[in-house]
Short mmCIF file of C-alpha atoms in Angstrom, two decimals:
data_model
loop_
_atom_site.label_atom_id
_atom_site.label_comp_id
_atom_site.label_asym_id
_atom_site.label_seq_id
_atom_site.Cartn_x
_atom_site.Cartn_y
_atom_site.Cartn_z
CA UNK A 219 -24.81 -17.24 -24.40
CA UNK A 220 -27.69 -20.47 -24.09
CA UNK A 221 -27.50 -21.95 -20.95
CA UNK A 222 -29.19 -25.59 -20.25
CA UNK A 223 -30.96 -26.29 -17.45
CA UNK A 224 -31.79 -29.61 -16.36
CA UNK A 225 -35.13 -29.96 -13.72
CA UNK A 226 -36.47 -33.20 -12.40
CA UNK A 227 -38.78 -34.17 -15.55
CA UNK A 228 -38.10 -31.31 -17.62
CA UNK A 229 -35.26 -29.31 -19.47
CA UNK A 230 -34.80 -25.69 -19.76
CA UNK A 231 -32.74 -23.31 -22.09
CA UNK A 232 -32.41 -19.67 -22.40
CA UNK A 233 -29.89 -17.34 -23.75
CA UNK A 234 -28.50 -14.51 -21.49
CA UNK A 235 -27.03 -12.73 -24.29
CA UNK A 236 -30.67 -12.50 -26.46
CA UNK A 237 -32.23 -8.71 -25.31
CA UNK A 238 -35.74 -9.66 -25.66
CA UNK A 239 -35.28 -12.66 -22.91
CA UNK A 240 -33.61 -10.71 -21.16
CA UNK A 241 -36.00 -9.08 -18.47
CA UNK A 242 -34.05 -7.94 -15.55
CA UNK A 243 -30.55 -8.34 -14.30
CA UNK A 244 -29.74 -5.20 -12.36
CA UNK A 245 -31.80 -6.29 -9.32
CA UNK A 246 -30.48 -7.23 -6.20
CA UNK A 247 -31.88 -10.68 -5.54
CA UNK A 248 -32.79 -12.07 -8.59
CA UNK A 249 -31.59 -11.79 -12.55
CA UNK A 250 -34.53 -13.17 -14.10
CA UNK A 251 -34.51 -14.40 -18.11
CA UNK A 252 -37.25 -15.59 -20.36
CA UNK A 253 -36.47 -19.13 -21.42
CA UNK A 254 -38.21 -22.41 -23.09
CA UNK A 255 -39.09 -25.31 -21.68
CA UNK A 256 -38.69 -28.56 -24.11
CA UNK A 257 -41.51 -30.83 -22.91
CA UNK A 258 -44.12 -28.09 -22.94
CA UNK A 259 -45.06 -25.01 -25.57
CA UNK A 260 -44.77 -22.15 -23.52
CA UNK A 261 -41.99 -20.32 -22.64
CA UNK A 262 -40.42 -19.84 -18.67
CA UNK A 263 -39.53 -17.74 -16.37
CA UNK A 264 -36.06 -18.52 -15.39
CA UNK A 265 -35.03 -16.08 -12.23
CA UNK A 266 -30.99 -16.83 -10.57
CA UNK A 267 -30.26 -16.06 -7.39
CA UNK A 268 -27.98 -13.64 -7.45
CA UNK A 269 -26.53 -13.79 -4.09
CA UNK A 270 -25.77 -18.14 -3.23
CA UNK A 271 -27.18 -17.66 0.78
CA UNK A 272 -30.67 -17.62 -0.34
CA UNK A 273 -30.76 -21.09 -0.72
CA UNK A 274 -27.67 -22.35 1.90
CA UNK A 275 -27.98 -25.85 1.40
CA UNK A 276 -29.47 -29.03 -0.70
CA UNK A 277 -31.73 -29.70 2.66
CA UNK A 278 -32.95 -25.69 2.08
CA UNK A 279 -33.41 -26.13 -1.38
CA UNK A 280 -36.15 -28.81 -0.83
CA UNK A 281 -38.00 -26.81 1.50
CA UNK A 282 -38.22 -24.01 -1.30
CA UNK A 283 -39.15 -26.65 -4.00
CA UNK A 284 -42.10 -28.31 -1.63
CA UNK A 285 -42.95 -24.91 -0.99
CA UNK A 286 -43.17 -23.39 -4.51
CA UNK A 287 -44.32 -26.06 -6.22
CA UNK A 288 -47.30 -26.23 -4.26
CA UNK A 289 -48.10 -22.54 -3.58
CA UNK A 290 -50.46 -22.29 -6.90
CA UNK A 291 -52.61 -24.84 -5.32
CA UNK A 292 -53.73 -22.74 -2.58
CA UNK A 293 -55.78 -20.36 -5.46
CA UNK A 294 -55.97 -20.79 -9.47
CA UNK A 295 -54.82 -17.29 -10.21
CA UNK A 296 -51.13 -17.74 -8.66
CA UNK A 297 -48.96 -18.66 -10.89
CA UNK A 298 -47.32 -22.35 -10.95
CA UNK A 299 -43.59 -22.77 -10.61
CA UNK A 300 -42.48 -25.97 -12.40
CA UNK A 301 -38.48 -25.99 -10.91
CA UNK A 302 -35.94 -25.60 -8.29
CA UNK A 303 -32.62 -26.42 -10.15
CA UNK A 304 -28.75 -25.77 -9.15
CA UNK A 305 -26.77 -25.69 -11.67
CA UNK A 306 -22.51 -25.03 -11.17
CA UNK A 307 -23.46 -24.01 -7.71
CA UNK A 308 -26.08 -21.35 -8.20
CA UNK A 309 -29.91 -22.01 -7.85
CA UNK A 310 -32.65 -21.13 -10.79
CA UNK A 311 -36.31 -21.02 -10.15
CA UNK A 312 -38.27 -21.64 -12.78
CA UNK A 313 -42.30 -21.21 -13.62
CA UNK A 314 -44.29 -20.26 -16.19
CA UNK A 315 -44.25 -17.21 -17.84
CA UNK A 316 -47.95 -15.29 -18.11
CA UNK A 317 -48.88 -13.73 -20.79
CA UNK A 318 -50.43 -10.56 -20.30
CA UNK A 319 -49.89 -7.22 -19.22
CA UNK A 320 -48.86 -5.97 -16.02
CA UNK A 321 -51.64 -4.05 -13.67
CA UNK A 322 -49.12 -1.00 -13.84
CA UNK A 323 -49.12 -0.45 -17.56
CA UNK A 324 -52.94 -0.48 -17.00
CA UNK A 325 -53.06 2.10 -14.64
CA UNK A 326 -50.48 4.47 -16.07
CA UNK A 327 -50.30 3.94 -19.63
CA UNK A 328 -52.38 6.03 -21.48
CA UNK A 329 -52.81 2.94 -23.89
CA UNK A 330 -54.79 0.92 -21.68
CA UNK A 331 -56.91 3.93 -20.36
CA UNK A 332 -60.33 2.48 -21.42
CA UNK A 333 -60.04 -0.87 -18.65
CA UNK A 334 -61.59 1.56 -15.86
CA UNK A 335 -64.69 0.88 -15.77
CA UNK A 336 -65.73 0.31 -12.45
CA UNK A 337 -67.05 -3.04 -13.09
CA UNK A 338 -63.50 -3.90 -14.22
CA UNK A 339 -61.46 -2.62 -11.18
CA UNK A 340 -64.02 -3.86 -8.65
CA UNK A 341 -63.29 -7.28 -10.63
CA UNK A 342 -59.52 -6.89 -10.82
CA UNK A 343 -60.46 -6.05 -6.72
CA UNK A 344 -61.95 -8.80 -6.35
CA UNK A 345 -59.31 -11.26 -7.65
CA UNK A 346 -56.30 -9.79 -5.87
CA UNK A 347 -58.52 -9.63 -2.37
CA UNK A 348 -59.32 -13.35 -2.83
CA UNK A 349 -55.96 -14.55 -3.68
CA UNK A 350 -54.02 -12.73 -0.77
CA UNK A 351 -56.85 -14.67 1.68
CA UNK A 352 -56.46 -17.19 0.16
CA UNK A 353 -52.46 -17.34 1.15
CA UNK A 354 -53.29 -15.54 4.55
CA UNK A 355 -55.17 -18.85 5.18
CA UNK A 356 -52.22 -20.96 5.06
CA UNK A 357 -49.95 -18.75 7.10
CA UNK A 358 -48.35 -17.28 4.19
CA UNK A 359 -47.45 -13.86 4.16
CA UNK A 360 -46.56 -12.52 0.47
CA UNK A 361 -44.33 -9.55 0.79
CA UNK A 362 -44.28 -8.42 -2.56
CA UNK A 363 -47.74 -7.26 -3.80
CA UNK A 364 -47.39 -4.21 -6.26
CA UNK A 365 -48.91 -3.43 -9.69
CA UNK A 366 -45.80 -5.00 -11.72
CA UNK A 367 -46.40 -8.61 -9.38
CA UNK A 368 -49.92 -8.17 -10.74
CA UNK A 369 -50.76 -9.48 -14.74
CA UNK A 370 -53.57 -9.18 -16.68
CA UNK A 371 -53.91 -12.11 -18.71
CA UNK A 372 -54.26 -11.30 -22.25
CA UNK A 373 -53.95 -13.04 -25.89
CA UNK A 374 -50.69 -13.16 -27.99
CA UNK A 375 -51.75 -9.80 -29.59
CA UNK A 376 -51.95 -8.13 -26.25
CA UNK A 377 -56.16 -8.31 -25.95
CA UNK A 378 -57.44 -8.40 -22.18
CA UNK A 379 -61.01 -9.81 -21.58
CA UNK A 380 -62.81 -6.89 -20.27
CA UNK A 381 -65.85 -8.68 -19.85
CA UNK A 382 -63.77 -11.83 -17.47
CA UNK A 383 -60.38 -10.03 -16.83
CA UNK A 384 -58.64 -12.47 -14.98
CA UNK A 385 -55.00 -12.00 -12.92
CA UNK A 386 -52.04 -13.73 -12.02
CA UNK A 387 -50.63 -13.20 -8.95
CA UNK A 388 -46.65 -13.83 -9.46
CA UNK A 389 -43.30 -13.75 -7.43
CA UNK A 390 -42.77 -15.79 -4.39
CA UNK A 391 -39.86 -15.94 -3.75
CA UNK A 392 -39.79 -13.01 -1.33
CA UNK A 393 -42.83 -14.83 1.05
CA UNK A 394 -42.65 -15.62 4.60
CA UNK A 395 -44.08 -18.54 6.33
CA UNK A 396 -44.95 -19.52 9.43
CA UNK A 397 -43.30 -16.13 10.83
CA UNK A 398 -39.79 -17.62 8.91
CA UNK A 399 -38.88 -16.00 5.17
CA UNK A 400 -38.72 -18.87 2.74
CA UNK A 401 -35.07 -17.81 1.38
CA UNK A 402 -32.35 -16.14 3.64
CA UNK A 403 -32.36 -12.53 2.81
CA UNK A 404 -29.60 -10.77 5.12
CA UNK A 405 -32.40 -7.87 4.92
CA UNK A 406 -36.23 -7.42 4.48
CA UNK A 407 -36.56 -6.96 0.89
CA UNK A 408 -38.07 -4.03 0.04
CA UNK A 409 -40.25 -2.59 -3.01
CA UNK A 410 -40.84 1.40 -3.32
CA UNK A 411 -44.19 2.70 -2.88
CA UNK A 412 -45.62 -1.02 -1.86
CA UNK A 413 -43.95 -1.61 1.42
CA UNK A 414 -45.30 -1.29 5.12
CA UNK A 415 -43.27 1.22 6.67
CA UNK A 416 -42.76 -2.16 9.41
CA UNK A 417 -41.01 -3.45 6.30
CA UNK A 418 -39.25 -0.21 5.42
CA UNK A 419 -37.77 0.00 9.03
CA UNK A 420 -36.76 -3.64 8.74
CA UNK A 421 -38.84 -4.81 11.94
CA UNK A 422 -39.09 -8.47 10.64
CA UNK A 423 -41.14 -9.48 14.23
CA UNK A 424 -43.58 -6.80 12.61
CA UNK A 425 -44.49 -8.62 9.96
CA UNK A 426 -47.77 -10.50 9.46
CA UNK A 427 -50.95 -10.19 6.95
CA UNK A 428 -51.72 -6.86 7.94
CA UNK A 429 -48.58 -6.14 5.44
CA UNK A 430 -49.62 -7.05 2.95
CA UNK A 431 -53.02 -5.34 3.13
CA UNK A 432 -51.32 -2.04 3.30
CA UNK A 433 -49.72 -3.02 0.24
CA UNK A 434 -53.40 -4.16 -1.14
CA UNK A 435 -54.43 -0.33 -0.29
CA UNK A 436 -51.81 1.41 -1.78
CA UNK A 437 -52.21 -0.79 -5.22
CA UNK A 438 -55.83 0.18 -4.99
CA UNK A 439 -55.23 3.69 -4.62
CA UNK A 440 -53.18 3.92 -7.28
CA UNK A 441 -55.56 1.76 -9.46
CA UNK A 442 -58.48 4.23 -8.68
CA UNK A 443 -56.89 7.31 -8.63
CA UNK A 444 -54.14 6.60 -11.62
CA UNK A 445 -51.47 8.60 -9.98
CA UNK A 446 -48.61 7.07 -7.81
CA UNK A 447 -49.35 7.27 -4.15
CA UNK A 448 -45.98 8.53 -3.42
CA UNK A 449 -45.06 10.59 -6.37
CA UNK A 450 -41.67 12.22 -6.32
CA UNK A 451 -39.45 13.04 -9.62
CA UNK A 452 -36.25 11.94 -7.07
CA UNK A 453 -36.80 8.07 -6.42
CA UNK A 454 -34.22 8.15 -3.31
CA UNK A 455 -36.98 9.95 -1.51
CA UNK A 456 -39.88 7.44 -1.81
CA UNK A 457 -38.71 5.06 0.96
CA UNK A 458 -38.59 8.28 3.25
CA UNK A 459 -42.08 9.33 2.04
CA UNK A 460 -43.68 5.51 3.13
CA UNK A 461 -42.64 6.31 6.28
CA UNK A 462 -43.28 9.88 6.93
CA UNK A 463 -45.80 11.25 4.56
CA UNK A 464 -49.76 10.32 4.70
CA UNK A 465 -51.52 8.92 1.95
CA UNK A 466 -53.57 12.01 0.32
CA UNK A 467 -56.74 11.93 -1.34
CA UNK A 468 -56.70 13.33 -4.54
CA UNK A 469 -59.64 15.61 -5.38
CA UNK A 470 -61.50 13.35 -7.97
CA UNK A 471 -61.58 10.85 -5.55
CA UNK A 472 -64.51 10.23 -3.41
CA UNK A 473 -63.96 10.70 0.27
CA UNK A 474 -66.25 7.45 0.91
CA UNK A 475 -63.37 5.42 -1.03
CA UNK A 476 -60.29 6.70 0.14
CA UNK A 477 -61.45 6.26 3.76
CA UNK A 478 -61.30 2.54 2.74
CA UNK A 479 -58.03 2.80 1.23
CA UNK A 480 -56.48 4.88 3.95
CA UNK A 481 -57.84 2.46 6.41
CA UNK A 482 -56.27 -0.52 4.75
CA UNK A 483 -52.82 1.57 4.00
CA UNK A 484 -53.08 3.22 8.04
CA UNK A 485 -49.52 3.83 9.35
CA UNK A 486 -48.29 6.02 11.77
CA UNK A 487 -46.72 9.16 10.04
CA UNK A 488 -43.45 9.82 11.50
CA UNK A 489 -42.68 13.32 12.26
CA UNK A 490 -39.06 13.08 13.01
CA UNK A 491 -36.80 10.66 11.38
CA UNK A 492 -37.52 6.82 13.20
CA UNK A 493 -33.45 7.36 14.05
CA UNK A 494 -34.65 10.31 16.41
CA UNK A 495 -37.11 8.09 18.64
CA UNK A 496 -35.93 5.49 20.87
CA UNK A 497 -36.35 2.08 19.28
CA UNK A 498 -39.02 0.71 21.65
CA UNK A 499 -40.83 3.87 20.43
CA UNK A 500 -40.22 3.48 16.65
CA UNK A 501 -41.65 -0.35 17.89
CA UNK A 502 -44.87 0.68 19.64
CA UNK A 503 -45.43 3.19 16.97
CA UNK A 504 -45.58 0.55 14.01
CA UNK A 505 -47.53 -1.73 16.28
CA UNK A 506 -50.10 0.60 17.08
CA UNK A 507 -50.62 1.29 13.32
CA UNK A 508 -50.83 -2.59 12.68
CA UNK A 509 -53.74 -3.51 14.46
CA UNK A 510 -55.85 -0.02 12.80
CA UNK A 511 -55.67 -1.91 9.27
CA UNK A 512 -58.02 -4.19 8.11
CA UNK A 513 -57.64 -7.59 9.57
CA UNK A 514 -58.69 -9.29 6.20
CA UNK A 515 -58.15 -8.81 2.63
CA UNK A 516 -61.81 -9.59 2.03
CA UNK A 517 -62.97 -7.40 4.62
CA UNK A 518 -61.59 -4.61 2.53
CA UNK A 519 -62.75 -5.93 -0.99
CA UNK A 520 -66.49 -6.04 0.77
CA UNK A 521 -66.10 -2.59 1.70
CA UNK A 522 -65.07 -1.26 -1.96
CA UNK A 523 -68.09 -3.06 -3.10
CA UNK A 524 -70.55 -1.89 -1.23
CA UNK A 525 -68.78 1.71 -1.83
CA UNK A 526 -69.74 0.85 -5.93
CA UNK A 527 -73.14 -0.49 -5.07
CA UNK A 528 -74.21 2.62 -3.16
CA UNK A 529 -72.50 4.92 -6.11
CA UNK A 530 -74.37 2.69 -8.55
CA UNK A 531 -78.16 2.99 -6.87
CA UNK A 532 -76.97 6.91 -6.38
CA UNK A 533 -76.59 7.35 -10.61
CA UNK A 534 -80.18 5.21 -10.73
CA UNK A 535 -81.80 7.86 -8.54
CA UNK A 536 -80.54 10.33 -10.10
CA UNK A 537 -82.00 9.38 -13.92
CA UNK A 538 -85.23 8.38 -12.32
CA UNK A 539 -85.36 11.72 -10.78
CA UNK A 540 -84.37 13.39 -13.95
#
């Protein structure tokens, strides 16, 4: 079925019954489509809101627009949105879709294997470290960084720049600012693997940048170790594993890293279900692990750097001495 979608200055169209535009429509928040935009050659990404308190009101939906349509102006690799539209009472966010590949096909398909050079992760490091401070900056707290939120830009055949790899940081819609969530979730949203455990255990007062930097360290573990941090053939058990079981080194990687990584990932490791503790415990518990966590995302980008510059005068030594 085509659908029209009329924006401010610009009209949108997308059909919900074409497969290949169709990219997701089993999630809880969104249903998100592949569209076109008819004033400009590329194509959009057209995500509904699947449940109508999101956005409440016309006076909300403004916010959201101001907020959105500025957002990529805070850092060139975040992705612009061009829309806020409601259209027979349900509200579509449009921006523009990337072309690329997402950082979790690089790091676990076997097709992409050769982008791991360390010169290209401390790059892709680099870029993700930068944008995140970049929002931290402004009081913006993202939510949602993990590998899938992360794309490679590449060519219409599906080549990536290894020499200038360059990422997009994309969907917003989940951020908090100010302390206040942009769009009225009745919960914390939540992603698998990629959220605090302050997140997992819905402590919304919890939240701040240090959230997103344990999301940072468990993308970067995963990026440097190319194994899921919390890997587990039944998915119902991840969300019990972010909260109760450490991160673990694996043994190719070197302890001088993962120190970094666990640092930036620290949580308190729950023993006993959080249900068993009294709240004010299960509080001071998530606290505590808070303020152990880097305090910056660049703080823990200049760390991993200076972990491959020492590595990199180490292999020098070593063929001088051989």
């Amino acid at each position: 079925m085509i659908q029209q979608l009329s924006g401010k200055t610009n009209r949108y169209t997308f059909n919900t019954a074409h497969k290949a535009d169709v990219i997701s429509t089993g999630e809880r928040y969104f249903h998100v489509f592949r569209g076109k935009s008819e004033q400009a050659p590329y194509h959009v990404l057209i995500k509904q809101c699947a449940q109508p308190q999101l956005i409440h009101s016309p006076a909300h939906a403004l916010l959201v627009e101001e907020i959105l349509l500025n957002i990529n102006k805070l850092h060139p690799n975040i992705a612009p949105t061009l829309d806020v539209v409601q259209h027979n009472g349900t509200y579509y966010i449009m921006r523009e879709y990337v072309q690329g590949v997402s950082l979790h096909n690089v790091m676990f398909d076997p097709d992409y294997k050769t982008l791991r050079s360390a010169p290209f992760l401390l790059e892709i490091t680099r870029q993700l470290c930068e944008i995140t401070a970049a929002l931290h900056a402004h009081g913006i707290v993202q939510r949602n960084i993990k590998p899938t939120n992360i794309i490679l830009e590449s060519n219409e055949l599906g080549y990536i720049d290894t020499e200038n790899p360059r990422i997009q940081l994309v969907d917003f819609e989940r951020i908090q600012v100010a302390g206040t969530s942009m769009l009225n979730f009745a919960r914390l949203p939540i992603s698998r693997s990629y959220s605090s455990p302050e997140m997992v255990l819905q402590q919304a007062n919890l939240i701040s940048t240090a959230t997103d930097i344990y999301s940072i360290g468990i993308v970067l573990f995963e990026l440097f170790a190319h194994v899921p941090a919390y890997n587990t053939p039944n998915q119902n058990l991840i969300l019990n594993m972010q909260v109760a079981f450490p991160l673990k080194k694996t043994p190719e990687m070197p302890k001088e890293l993962f120190a970094i990584l666990h640092k930036a990932a620290y949580k308190h490791v729950f023993r006993k279900p959080p249900t068993h503790y009294d709240a004010k415990e299960v509080h001071a518990f998530l606290k505590n692990a808070i303020t152990l966590r880097y305090t910056s995302a660049l703080d823990v980008y200049a760390d991993i750097r200076e972990f491959f510059t020492r590595q990199s005068e180490k292999k020098r030594l070593f063929g001088l001495l051989q």
